[in-house]
Amino acid sequence: MSSVSIRKIRKSFAGLTVLDSVDMEIAPGEFIVILGPSGCGKSTLLNVIAGLDDCESGQIVIDAVDVSGLEPSQRGLAMVFQSYALFPAMTVRRNLSFGMEVAGTPKPTIVQKVDWVAKLLQIEALLDRKPGQLSGGQRQRVAIGRALVRSSSICLFDEPLSNLDAKLRAETRVELKQLHETLKSTMIYVTHDQIEAMTMADRVAVMHKGRVEQFAPPQSIYEKPASLFVAGFVGSPAMNLLEGSLDGAGRFLVGQRSIGSSAYPFEDPSTAGEAVLGIRCEDIDVVEPGSPDSIPAKLAFTELLGADALGWFDCLGKRMSVRLGVDAARSMRKEVGLRFDMAKASFFSASTERRL
Amino acid sequence: MTRSLPGERSVFGPRAARLGLYAFLFASAAFFLLPLLLVISNSLKPMEEIRQGNLLALPVKPTFDAWLTAWKSACTGLECGGVRPGLWNSIKITVPAVVISTLAGALNGYALAQWKSRHANLIMLLVMVGLFIPYQAMLYPTVKILSSLSLFRTYSGIILVHVVYGLPYTTLLFRNFYVGVPEEISRAARMEGASFLRTFRSVILPLSTNILVVVAILQFTGIWNDYLLGLIFAGNDNLPMTVQLTNIVNNARGSASPNVNMAAAVITAIPTLIVYFLSGRYFVRGIAAGAVKG
Amino acid sequence: MTVVFFFGIVAVFFYGSIVWTGYMSLTRSTLMPNYNFVGFDQYIKLFTNHRWLVSCLNMVIFGVLYIVGTLAFGTLLAVFADRRIRAESLFRTIFLYPLAVSLIVTGLSWRWVLDPVNGLQGLVRGMGWENFTFDWLTDPDRAIYTLVIAGIWHSAGLIMVIILAGLRGVDEDLWKAIRMEGIPLWRAYLQVIFPGMRPVVASCVVLLMSDVIRGYDLVIAMTKGGPGIATEMPAKFAVDYYFARVNLGLASAASIAMLVLSLLLLAPYFYSEFRRRT
């Protein structure tokens, strides 16, 4: 178990800022997911941590040692790649042992470690095959095995599941989580898939345009997004967003309508000005039109999702999603009222796009 | 995203290693340039400088005399007309042969790429093997076939031989290209009612400019540089430049004047070199495409 | 229809010709074809013919050195060119241009450069080293090596380009994995990268092999088979017996022997290619 400190990492490429002063403190044994859309700098950040990419300024500190100047192989890290990057002409056994062989590890130790990993990942039967003879899922396991066999206290993952089909991805997700609980090593995992982030991470770092927008446990990322970007990126369907303004006296004004905002835990309840209200589809109730504190809305259509349903309503000039029971969705009337649970809502400043 | 190179810092990073790398590259460049430069430089020397025997020395009084002799009056045997007639013959042979073998290869390659059956695989195999058949195993029967058509040692005969012998190569290059073109395009054209040939001409050929250029360049180099087929099939009136060149160099009667020989060699090499330097990227791409045959 | 027509022509020219040649190799044809079947007499004559045997031996020596040398040199060039060098395209242009030069001009140029009197040897002697000797071109034991030098000069660029294309196609993650594992560069190339490029290397070998078996122009331009028969090659043997010595039967037998050799050498390649694709 090792801690990792990422301090003020900055990197630009061809005049474009790829990483903009990234800071992150990772505690020993944590499972960290770096989440973001493609091009947000998450893979570059991982490569910088690994030492595969140089950065312009900043430090990577592992267990209080500054490793910024060290070669990747000297940093005590292991890494699993998106395309697996298995050594093509070597058997699985050789793939697992080659790095140790090069490092001059004694033979018996190598054999012992390979056996341990093969058993752990249940790939004993594959040891004498070549990568070309393996399925995608099997290659994935071998790639993980090659990372684990080095017994590094930190393991990096670069979108390792994105080449697997949906079913296998779900299974491997669970296994990785269990593996983390067994090994208790520090894991840093890059993905654009929010389900992976939500299910596996102890903490999620959401990245956007080279910056960390929010670094928090998955549930608070979902419930209390720190910025408009996070609100829009995390969650499916995306959070409903309404532009309006706060009057500083407990009302949020949208056009002619106003919504009581006093239930929202403002840091400063007198905050006023242009703002964006964000509310999840499950934090909206459908009520009789004209009920107190409700806003009239018109049903556009419903989507049945199996376990539950989504109703799409035209409301305050926006189309908003509301999570419904299947029966309620089937018998939904055209004209309804919507009531927002303001205690669970989010407010963002329209200018800084940060949470209020 | 930049390409990360392994060991950039550790292995080739130290200045010494980097220097060694460049030393090797420059030595290699010298090895590749040496013969060409020597031949060019000596072809520009007058005879008295040649007699001094210093191959490396640059010409003191550069002159194109040797070039003129090689061009107009060097003896290829009984005739003394230089390589000029050879140049014209080579152009006359190469241009139609390149055009026909390239277009026919495109048509065949497209047909082969479209045709999906067990037989198609067998034909592919036969075509691929055809690439590697030593010419010697076909030479004499080809002579007989052409004689029976009264084409042996004629202008049309040599073109026909180049086209036929070049077809497996061009067919394969085009087939490999067309296999990568989405089938939907041809199917859409069929749905519109276009015939096979119509589809090929109006839909497929316009997609193929790059590969057409690549194949034409490779064929041009190959046919221009051919020696054996020209020697056997062209006939005395159509001998290509390569054959004329060896005749000049090996001419028993002509006084051995190395500068003229070298000038003749340079003149012979110039057309393909021009094509090479003008088309650099296409040439490289063609080679890479042709290498992974099948 | 047109297509069938083209394939028909190719089939007749190629495979019809081979059958015809094969048949003639079993007859006593000399100047004119003679269709009296004499079994394998011509092959027995062929393989007791001193000049043929020397030709074959020469081809093996030339072939091995040429293939190994060209592959090694071309690969080295490719590896170095892949190291983010300056002026990469200039170097590539220089390394590759010999391929655009005909084998005839290649052979002549090297013949002049290596000429003992006027070439390198004379030059070095003229500079004061009177005892410097580099007369491989006229040394019956060494002349074959001059062909190897010229051959490598002609084809190394080709191999470089092919291998370089292969190297550029290597998955970037693989390079990252190599760095993570701390594998030294030479081991990475020898044990990971090149073994993974086996099909590419195989096509290189096949290309070079077909050069060797067909090799005719280079010999004609450079040594004409000499000194003596020191650089005779099977391809030249066959052409000489077809046209200069008019012994159709023997020439056909030699051609068929070359064909069989090519097919034997190519069979493993074709076999693996086809298995890979189906």
CSV table of N, CA, C and O in Angstrom, one decimal, chain B residues 160-242:
chain,number,residue,atom,x,y,z
B,160,LEU,N,2.7,-6.7,-75.2
B,160,LEU,CA,1.8,-7.8,-74.7
B,160,LEU,C,2.5,-8.6,-73.6
B,160,LEU,O,1.9,-8.9,-72.5
B,161,VAL,N,3.8,-8.9,-73.8
B,161,VAL,CA,4.5,-9.6,-72.8
B,161,VAL,C,4.6,-8.9,-71.4
B,161,VAL,O,4.3,-9.4,-70.4
B,162,HIS,N,4.9,-7.6,-71.5
B,162,HIS,CA,4.9,-6.8,-70.3
B,162,HIS,C,3.6,-6.8,-69.6
B,162,HIS,O,3.5,-6.9,-68.4
B,163,VAL,N,2.5,-6.6,-70.4
B,163,VAL,CA,1.2,-6.6,-69.8
B,163,VAL,C,0.9,-7.9,-69.1
B,163,VAL,O,0.5,-7.9,-67.9
B,164,VAL,N,1.1,-9.0,-69.8
B,164,VAL,CA,0.7,-10.3,-69.2
B,164,VAL,C,1.6,-10.6,-68.0
B,164,VAL,O,1.1,-11.0,-67.0
B,165,TYR,N,2.9,-10.4,-68.2
B,165,TYR,CA,3.8,-10.8,-67.0
B,165,TYR,C,3.5,-9.8,-65.8
B,165,TYR,O,3.8,-10.2,-64.7
B,166,GLY,N,3.0,-8.6,-66.1
B,166,GLY,CA,2.8,-7.7,-65.0
B,166,GLY,C,1.4,-7.9,-64.3
B,166,GLY,O,1.2,-7.4,-63.2
B,167,LEU,N,0.5,-8.6,-65.0
B,167,LEU,CA,-0.9,-8.7,-64.5
B,167,LEU,C,-1.0,-9.2,-63.1
B,167,LEU,O,-1.8,-8.7,-62.3
B,168,PRO,N,-0.3,-10.3,-62.8
B,168,PRO,CA,-0.5,-10.8,-61.4
B,168,PRO,C,-0.2,-9.8,-60.3
B,168,PRO,O,-0.9,-9.6,-59.4
B,169,TYR,N,0.9,-9.0,-60.6
B,169,TYR,CA,1.3,-8.0,-59.6
B,169,TYR,C,0.3,-6.9,-59.5
B,169,TYR,O,-0.2,-6.6,-58.4
B,170,THR,N,-0.1,-6.3,-60.6
B,170,THR,CA,-1.1,-5.3,-60.6
B,170,THR,C,-2.4,-5.8,-60.0
B,170,THR,O,-3.1,-5.1,-59.2
B,171,THR,N,-2.8,-6.9,-60.4
B,171,THR,CA,-4.1,-7.5,-59.9
B,171,THR,C,-4.1,-7.6,-58.4
B,171,THR,O,-5.0,-7.2,-57.8
B,172,LEU,N,-3.0,-8.1,-57.9
B,172,LEU,CA,-2.9,-8.3,-56.4
B,172,LEU,C,-2.9,-7.0,-55.7
B,172,LEU,O,-3.6,-6.8,-54.7
B,173,LEU,N,-2.2,-6.0,-56.2
B,173,LEU,CA,-2.2,-4.7,-55.5
B,173,LEU,C,-3.6,-4.1,-55.5
B,173,LEU,O,-4.0,-3.6,-54.5
B,174,PHE,N,-4.3,-4.2,-56.6
B,174,PHE,CA,-5.6,-3.6,-56.7
B,174,PHE,C,-6.6,-4.4,-55.8
B,174,PHE,O,-7.4,-3.9,-55.1
B,175,ARG,N,-6.4,-5.7,-55.9
B,175,ARG,CA,-7.3,-6.5,-55.1
B,175,ARG,C,-7.2,-6.2,-53.6
B,175,ARG,O,-8.2,-6.0,-52.9
B,176,ASN,N,-5.9,-6.0,-53.1
B,176,ASN,CA,-5.7,-5.7,-51.7
B,176,ASN,C,-6.3,-4.4,-51.4
B,176,ASN,O,-6.8,-4.1,-50.3
B,177,PHE,N,-6.3,-3.4,-52.3
B,177,PHE,CA,-6.9,-2.1,-52.1
B,177,PHE,C,-8.5,-2.3,-52.1
B,177,PHE,O,-9.1,-1.8,-51.2
B,178,TYR,N,-9.0,-3.0,-53.0
B,178,TYR,CA,-10.5,-3.0,-53.1
B,178,TYR,C,-11.1,-3.9,-52.0
B,178,TYR,O,-12.3,-3.7,-51.7
B,179,VAL,N,-10.4,-4.8,-51.5
B,179,VAL,CA,-10.9,-5.6,-50.4
B,179,VAL,C,-11.3,-4.6,-49.2
B,179,VAL,O,-12.2,-4.8,-48.4
B,180,GLY,N,-10.5,-3.5,-49.1
B,180,GLY,CA,-10.7,-2.5,-48.0
B,180,GLY,C,-11.8,-1.5,-48.3
B,180,GLY,O,-12.2,-0.8,-47.5
B,181,VAL,N,-12.3,-1.5,-49.6
B,181,VAL,CA,-13.4,-0.6,-49.9
B,181,VAL,C,-14.7,-1.2,-49.5
B,181,VAL,O,-15.0,-2.4,-49.8
B,182,PRO,N,-15.6,-0.5,-48.8
B,182,PRO,CA,-16.8,-1.1,-48.3
B,182,PRO,C,-17.7,-1.6,-49.4
B,182,PRO,O,-17.9,-1.0,-50.4
B,183,GLU,N,-18.1,-2.9,-49.2
B,183,GLU,CA,-18.9,-3.5,-50.2
B,183,GLU,C,-20.2,-2.8,-50.5
B,183,GLU,O,-20.8,-2.9,-51.6
B,184,GLU,N,-20.7,-2.0,-49.5
B,184,GLU,CA,-22.0,-1.3,-49.6
B,184,GLU,C,-22.0,-0.4,-50.9
B,184,GLU,O,-23.0,-0.2,-51.5
B,185,ILE,N,-20.8,0.1,-51.1
B,185,ILE,CA,-20.7,1.1,-52.3
B,185,ILE,C,-21.1,0.4,-53.6
B,185,ILE,O,-21.9,0.8,-54.3
B,186,SER,N,-20.5,-0.8,-53.8
B,186,SER,CA,-20.8,-1.6,-55.0
B,186,SER,C,-22.3,-2.0,-55.0
B,186,SER,O,-23.0,-1.9,-56.0
B,187,ARG,N,-22.7,-2.4,-53.8
B,187,ARG,CA,-24.1,-2.9,-53.7
B,187,ARG,C,-25.1,-1.8,-54.0
B,187,ARG,O,-26.1,-2.0,-54.7
B,188,ALA,N,-24.8,-0.6,-53.5
B,188,ALA,CA,-25.7,0.6,-53.7
B,188,ALA,C,-25.7,0.9,-55.2
B,188,ALA,O,-26.8,1.1,-55.8
B,189,ALA,N,-24.6,0.8,-55.9
B,189,ALA,CA,-24.6,1.0,-57.4
B,189,ALA,C,-25.4,0.0,-58.1
B,189,ALA,O,-26.1,0.3,-59.0
B,190,ARG,N,-25.3,-1.3,-57.6
B,190,ARG,CA,-26.1,-2.4,-58.2
B,190,ARG,C,-27.6,-2.1,-58.1
B,190,ARG,O,-28.4,-2.2,-59.0
B,191,MET,N,-27.9,-1.6,-56.8
B,191,MET,CA,-29.3,-1.3,-56.6
B,191,MET,C,-29.8,-0.2,-57.5
B,191,MET,O,-31.0,-0.2,-57.9
B,192,GLU,N,-29.0,0.7,-57.9
B,192,GLU,CA,-29.3,1.7,-58.8
B,192,GLU,C,-29.4,1.2,-60.3
B,192,GLU,O,-29.7,1.9,-61.2
B,193,GLY,N,-29.0,-0.1,-60.4
B,193,GLY,CA,-29.2,-0.7,-61.8
B,193,GLY,C,-27.9,-0.6,-62.6
B,193,GLY,O,-28.0,-0.8,-63.8
B,194,ALA,N,-26.8,-0.2,-62.0
B,194,ALA,CA,-25.5,-0.1,-62.8
B,194,ALA,C,-25.0,-1.5,-63.1
B,194,ALA,O,-25.0,-2.3,-62.2
B,195,SER,N,-24.5,-1.7,-64.2
B,195,SER,CA,-23.9,-3.0,-64.5
B,195,SER,C,-22.5,-3.1,-63.9
B,195,SER,O,-22.0,-2.1,-63.3
B,196,PHE,N,-21.9,-4.3,-63.9
B,196,PHE,CA,-20.6,-4.5,-63.3
B,196,PHE,C,-19.6,-3.5,-63.8
B,196,PHE,O,-18.9,-2.8,-63.1
B,197,LEU,N,-19.5,-3.4,-65.2
B,197,LEU,CA,-18.5,-2.5,-65.8
B,197,LEU,C,-18.8,-1.1,-65.5
B,197,LEU,O,-17.9,-0.3,-65.3
B,198,ARG,N,-20.1,-0.8,-65.5
B,198,ARG,CA,-20.5,0.6,-65.3
B,198,ARG,C,-20.2,1.0,-63.8
B,198,ARG,O,-19.6,2.1,-63.6
B,199,THR,N,-20.4,0.1,-62.9
B,199,THR,CA,-20.1,0.3,-61.5
B,199,THR,C,-18.6,0.6,-61.4
B,199,THR,O,-18.1,1.5,-60.7
B,200,PHE,N,-17.8,-0.3,-62.0
B,200,PHE,CA,-16.4,-0.1,-62.0
B,200,PHE,C,-15.9,1.2,-62.5
B,200,PHE,O,-15.2,1.9,-61.8
B,201,ARG,N,-16.5,1.6,-63.7
B,201,ARG,CA,-16.0,2.8,-64.3
B,201,ARG,C,-16.5,4.1,-63.6
B,201,ARG,O,-15.7,5.0,-63.4
B,202,SER,N,-17.7,4.1,-63.2
B,202,SER,CA,-18.3,5.4,-62.6
B,202,SER,C,-18.1,5.5,-61.1
B,202,SER,O,-18.1,6.6,-60.6
B,203,VAL,N,-18.1,4.4,-60.4
B,203,VAL,CA,-18.1,4.4,-59.0
B,203,VAL,C,-16.7,4.1,-58.4
B,203,VAL,O,-16.1,4.8,-57.6
B,204,ILE,N,-16.2,3.0,-58.9
B,204,ILE,CA,-14.9,2.4,-58.3
B,204,ILE,C,-13.7,3.2,-58.7
B,204,ILE,O,-12.9,3.6,-57.9
B,205,LEU,N,-13.5,3.4,-60.0
B,205,LEU,CA,-12.3,4.0,-60.5
B,205,LEU,C,-12.1,5.4,-59.9
B,205,LEU,O,-11.0,5.7,-59.5
B,206,PRO,N,-13.1,6.2,-59.8
B,206,PRO,CA,-12.9,7.5,-59.2
B,206,PRO,C,-12.4,7.5,-57.8
B,206,PRO,O,-11.7,8.4,-57.3
B,207,LEU,N,-12.7,6.3,-57.1
B,207,LEU,CA,-12.2,6.2,-55.7
B,207,LEU,C,-10.8,5.8,-55.7
B,207,LEU,O,-10.1,5.7,-54.6
B,208,SER,N,-10.2,5.4,-56.8
B,208,SER,CA,-8.9,4.7,-56.8
B,208,SER,C,-7.8,5.5,-57.3
B,208,SER,O,-6.7,4.9,-57.6
B,209,THR,N,-7.9,6.8,-57.3
B,209,THR,CA,-6.8,7.6,-57.9
B,209,THR,C,-5.5,7.3,-57.2
B,209,THR,O,-4.5,7.1,-57.9
B,210,ASN,N,-5.5,7.3,-55.9
B,210,ASN,CA,-4.2,7.0,-55.2
B,210,ASN,C,-3.6,5.7,-55.6
B,210,ASN,O,-2.4,5.7,-55.9
B,211,ILE,N,-4.3,4.6,-55.5
B,211,ILE,CA,-3.8,3.3,-55.8
B,211,ILE,C,-3.4,3.3,-57.3
B,211,ILE,O,-2.4,2.6,-57.7
B,212,LEU,N,-4.1,3.9,-58.2
B,212,LEU,CA,-3.7,4.0,-59.6
B,212,LEU,C,-2.4,4.6,-59.8
B,212,LEU,O,-1.5,4.0,-60.5
B,213,VAL,N,-2.1,5.7,-59.1
B,213,VAL,CA,-0.8,6.3,-59.2
B,213,VAL,C,0.3,5.4,-58.6
B,213,VAL,O,1.3,5.2,-59.3
B,214,VAL,N,0.0,4.8,-57.5
B,214,VAL,CA,1.0,4.0,-56.9
B,214,VAL,C,1.3,2.8,-57.8
B,214,VAL,O,2.5,2.6,-58.1
B,215,VAL,N,0.3,2.1,-58.4
B,215,VAL,CA,0.6,1.0,-59.2
B,215,VAL,C,1.3,1.4,-60.5
B,215,VAL,O,2.3,0.8,-61.0
B,216,ALA,N,0.9,2.6,-61.0
B,216,ALA,CA,1.5,3.0,-62.3
B,216,ALA,C,3.0,3.3,-62.1
B,216,ALA,O,3.8,3.0,-62.9
B,217,ILE,N,3.3,3.9,-60.9
B,217,ILE,CA,4.7,4.2,-60.6
B,217,ILE,C,5.5,2.9,-60.5
B,217,ILE,O,6.6,2.8,-61.1
B,218,LEU,N,4.9,2.0,-59.8
B,218,LEU,CA,5.7,0.7,-59.6
B,218,LEU,C,5.9,0.0,-60.9
B,218,LEU,O,6.9,-0.5,-61.3
B,219,GLN,N,4.8,0.0,-61.7
B,219,GLN,CA,4.9,-0.6,-63.0
B,219,GLN,C,5.9,0.1,-64.0
B,219,GLN,O,6.6,-0.5,-64.7
B,220,PHE,N,5.8,1.4,-63.9
B,220,PHE,CA,6.8,2.2,-64.7
B,220,PHE,C,8.2,1.8,-64.4
B,220,PHE,O,9.0,1.5,-65.3
B,221,THR,N,8.5,1.9,-63.1
B,221,THR,CA,9.9,1.5,-62.7
B,221,THR,C,10.2,0.1,-63.1
B,221,THR,O,11.3,-0.1,-63.7
B,222,GLY,N,9.3,-0.8,-62.9
B,222,GLY,CA,9.6,-2.2,-63.3
B,222,GLY,C,9.8,-2.4,-64.8
B,222,GLY,O,10.8,-3.0,-65.2
B,223,ILE,N,9.0,-1.8,-65.6
B,223,ILE,CA,9.1,-2.1,-67.0
B,223,ILE,C,10.2,-1.3,-67.6
B,223,ILE,O,11.0,-1.8,-68.5
B,224,TRP,N,10.4,-0.1,-67.1
B,224,TRP,CA,11.6,0.7,-67.6
B,224,TRP,C,12.9,0.0,-67.3
B,224,TRP,O,13.8,0.0,-68.1
B,225,ASN,N,13.0,-0.6,-66.1
B,225,ASN,CA,14.2,-1.2,-65.7
B,225,ASN,C,14.4,-2.6,-66.2
B,225,ASN,O,15.4,-3.3,-66.0
B,226,ASP,N,13.4,-3.2,-66.9
B,226,ASP,CA,13.5,-4.5,-67.4
B,226,ASP,C,14.6,-4.7,-68.4
B,226,ASP,O,14.9,-3.8,-69.2
B,227,TYR,N,15.2,-5.8,-68.3
B,227,TYR,CA,16.3,-6.1,-69.3
B,227,TYR,C,16.0,-7.4,-70.1
B,227,TYR,O,16.0,-7.4,-71.3
B,228,LEU,N,15.7,-8.4,-69.3
B,228,LEU,CA,15.6,-9.8,-69.9
B,228,LEU,C,14.4,-9.8,-71.0
B,228,LEU,O,14.7,-10.3,-72.1
B,229,LEU,N,13.3,-9.3,-70.7
B,229,LEU,CA,12.1,-9.4,-71.6
B,229,LEU,C,12.4,-8.6,-72.8
B,229,LEU,O,12.1,-9.0,-74.0
B,230,GLY,N,13.0,-7.4,-72.6
B,230,GLY,CA,13.3,-6.5,-73.7
B,230,GLY,C,14.3,-7.2,-74.6
B,230,GLY,O,14.2,-7.1,-75.9
B,231,LEU,N,15.3,-7.8,-74.1
B,231,LEU,CA,16.3,-8.5,-74.8
B,231,LEU,C,15.8,-9.5,-75.7
B,231,LEU,O,16.1,-9.7,-76.9
B,232,ILE,N,14.8,-10.3,-75.2
B,232,ILE,CA,14.3,-11.5,-75.9
B,232,ILE,C,13.2,-11.1,-76.9
B,232,ILE,O,13.1,-11.6,-78.0
B,233,PHE,N,12.3,-10.2,-76.4
B,233,PHE,CA,11.0,-10.1,-77.1
B,233,PHE,C,10.9,-8.8,-77.9
B,233,PHE,O,10.0,-8.7,-78.8
B,234,ALA,N,11.8,-7.8,-77.7
B,234,ALA,CA,11.6,-6.5,-78.3
B,234,ALA,C,11.9,-6.5,-79.8
B,234,ALA,O,11.3,-5.8,-80.6
B,235,GLY,N,12.9,-7.3,-80.1
B,235,GLY,CA,13.4,-7.2,-81.5
B,235,GLY,C,14.3,-6.1,-81.7
B,235,GLY,O,14.3,-5.1,-81.0
B,236,ASN,N,15.2,-6.2,-82.7
B,236,ASN,CA,16.3,-5.2,-82.9
B,236,ASN,C,15.8,-3.8,-83.1
B,236,ASN,O,16.5,-2.8,-82.7
B,237,ASP,N,14.6,-3.6,-83.6
B,237,ASP,CA,14.2,-2.2,-83.8
B,237,ASP,C,13.6,-1.5,-82.6
B,237,ASP,O,13.4,-0.3,-82.6
B,238,ASN,N,13.3,-2.3,-81.6
B,238,ASN,CA,12.6,-1.8,-80.4
B,238,ASN,C,13.4,-2.0,-79.1
B,238,ASN,O,12.9,-1.9,-78.0
B,239,LEU,N,14.7,-2.3,-79.2
B,239,LEU,CA,15.5,-2.6,-78.0
B,239,LEU,C,15.4,-1.4,-77.0
B,239,LEU,O,15.6,-0.3,-77.3
B,240,PRO,N,15.0,-1.7,-75.7
B,240,PRO,CA,14.9,-0.7,-74.7
B,240,PRO,C,16.2,-0.2,-74.3
B,240,PRO,O,17.3,-0.8,-74.6
B,241,MET,N,16.2,0.8,-73.5
B,241,MET,CA,17.5,1.5,-73.1
B,241,MET,C,18.4,0.6,-72.3
B,241,MET,O,19.6,0.7,-72.5
B,242,THR,N,17.9,-0.2,-71.4
B,242,THR,CA,18.7,-1.1,-70.6
B,242,THR,C,19.6,-2.0,-71.5
B,242,THR,O,20.8,-2.2,-71.3
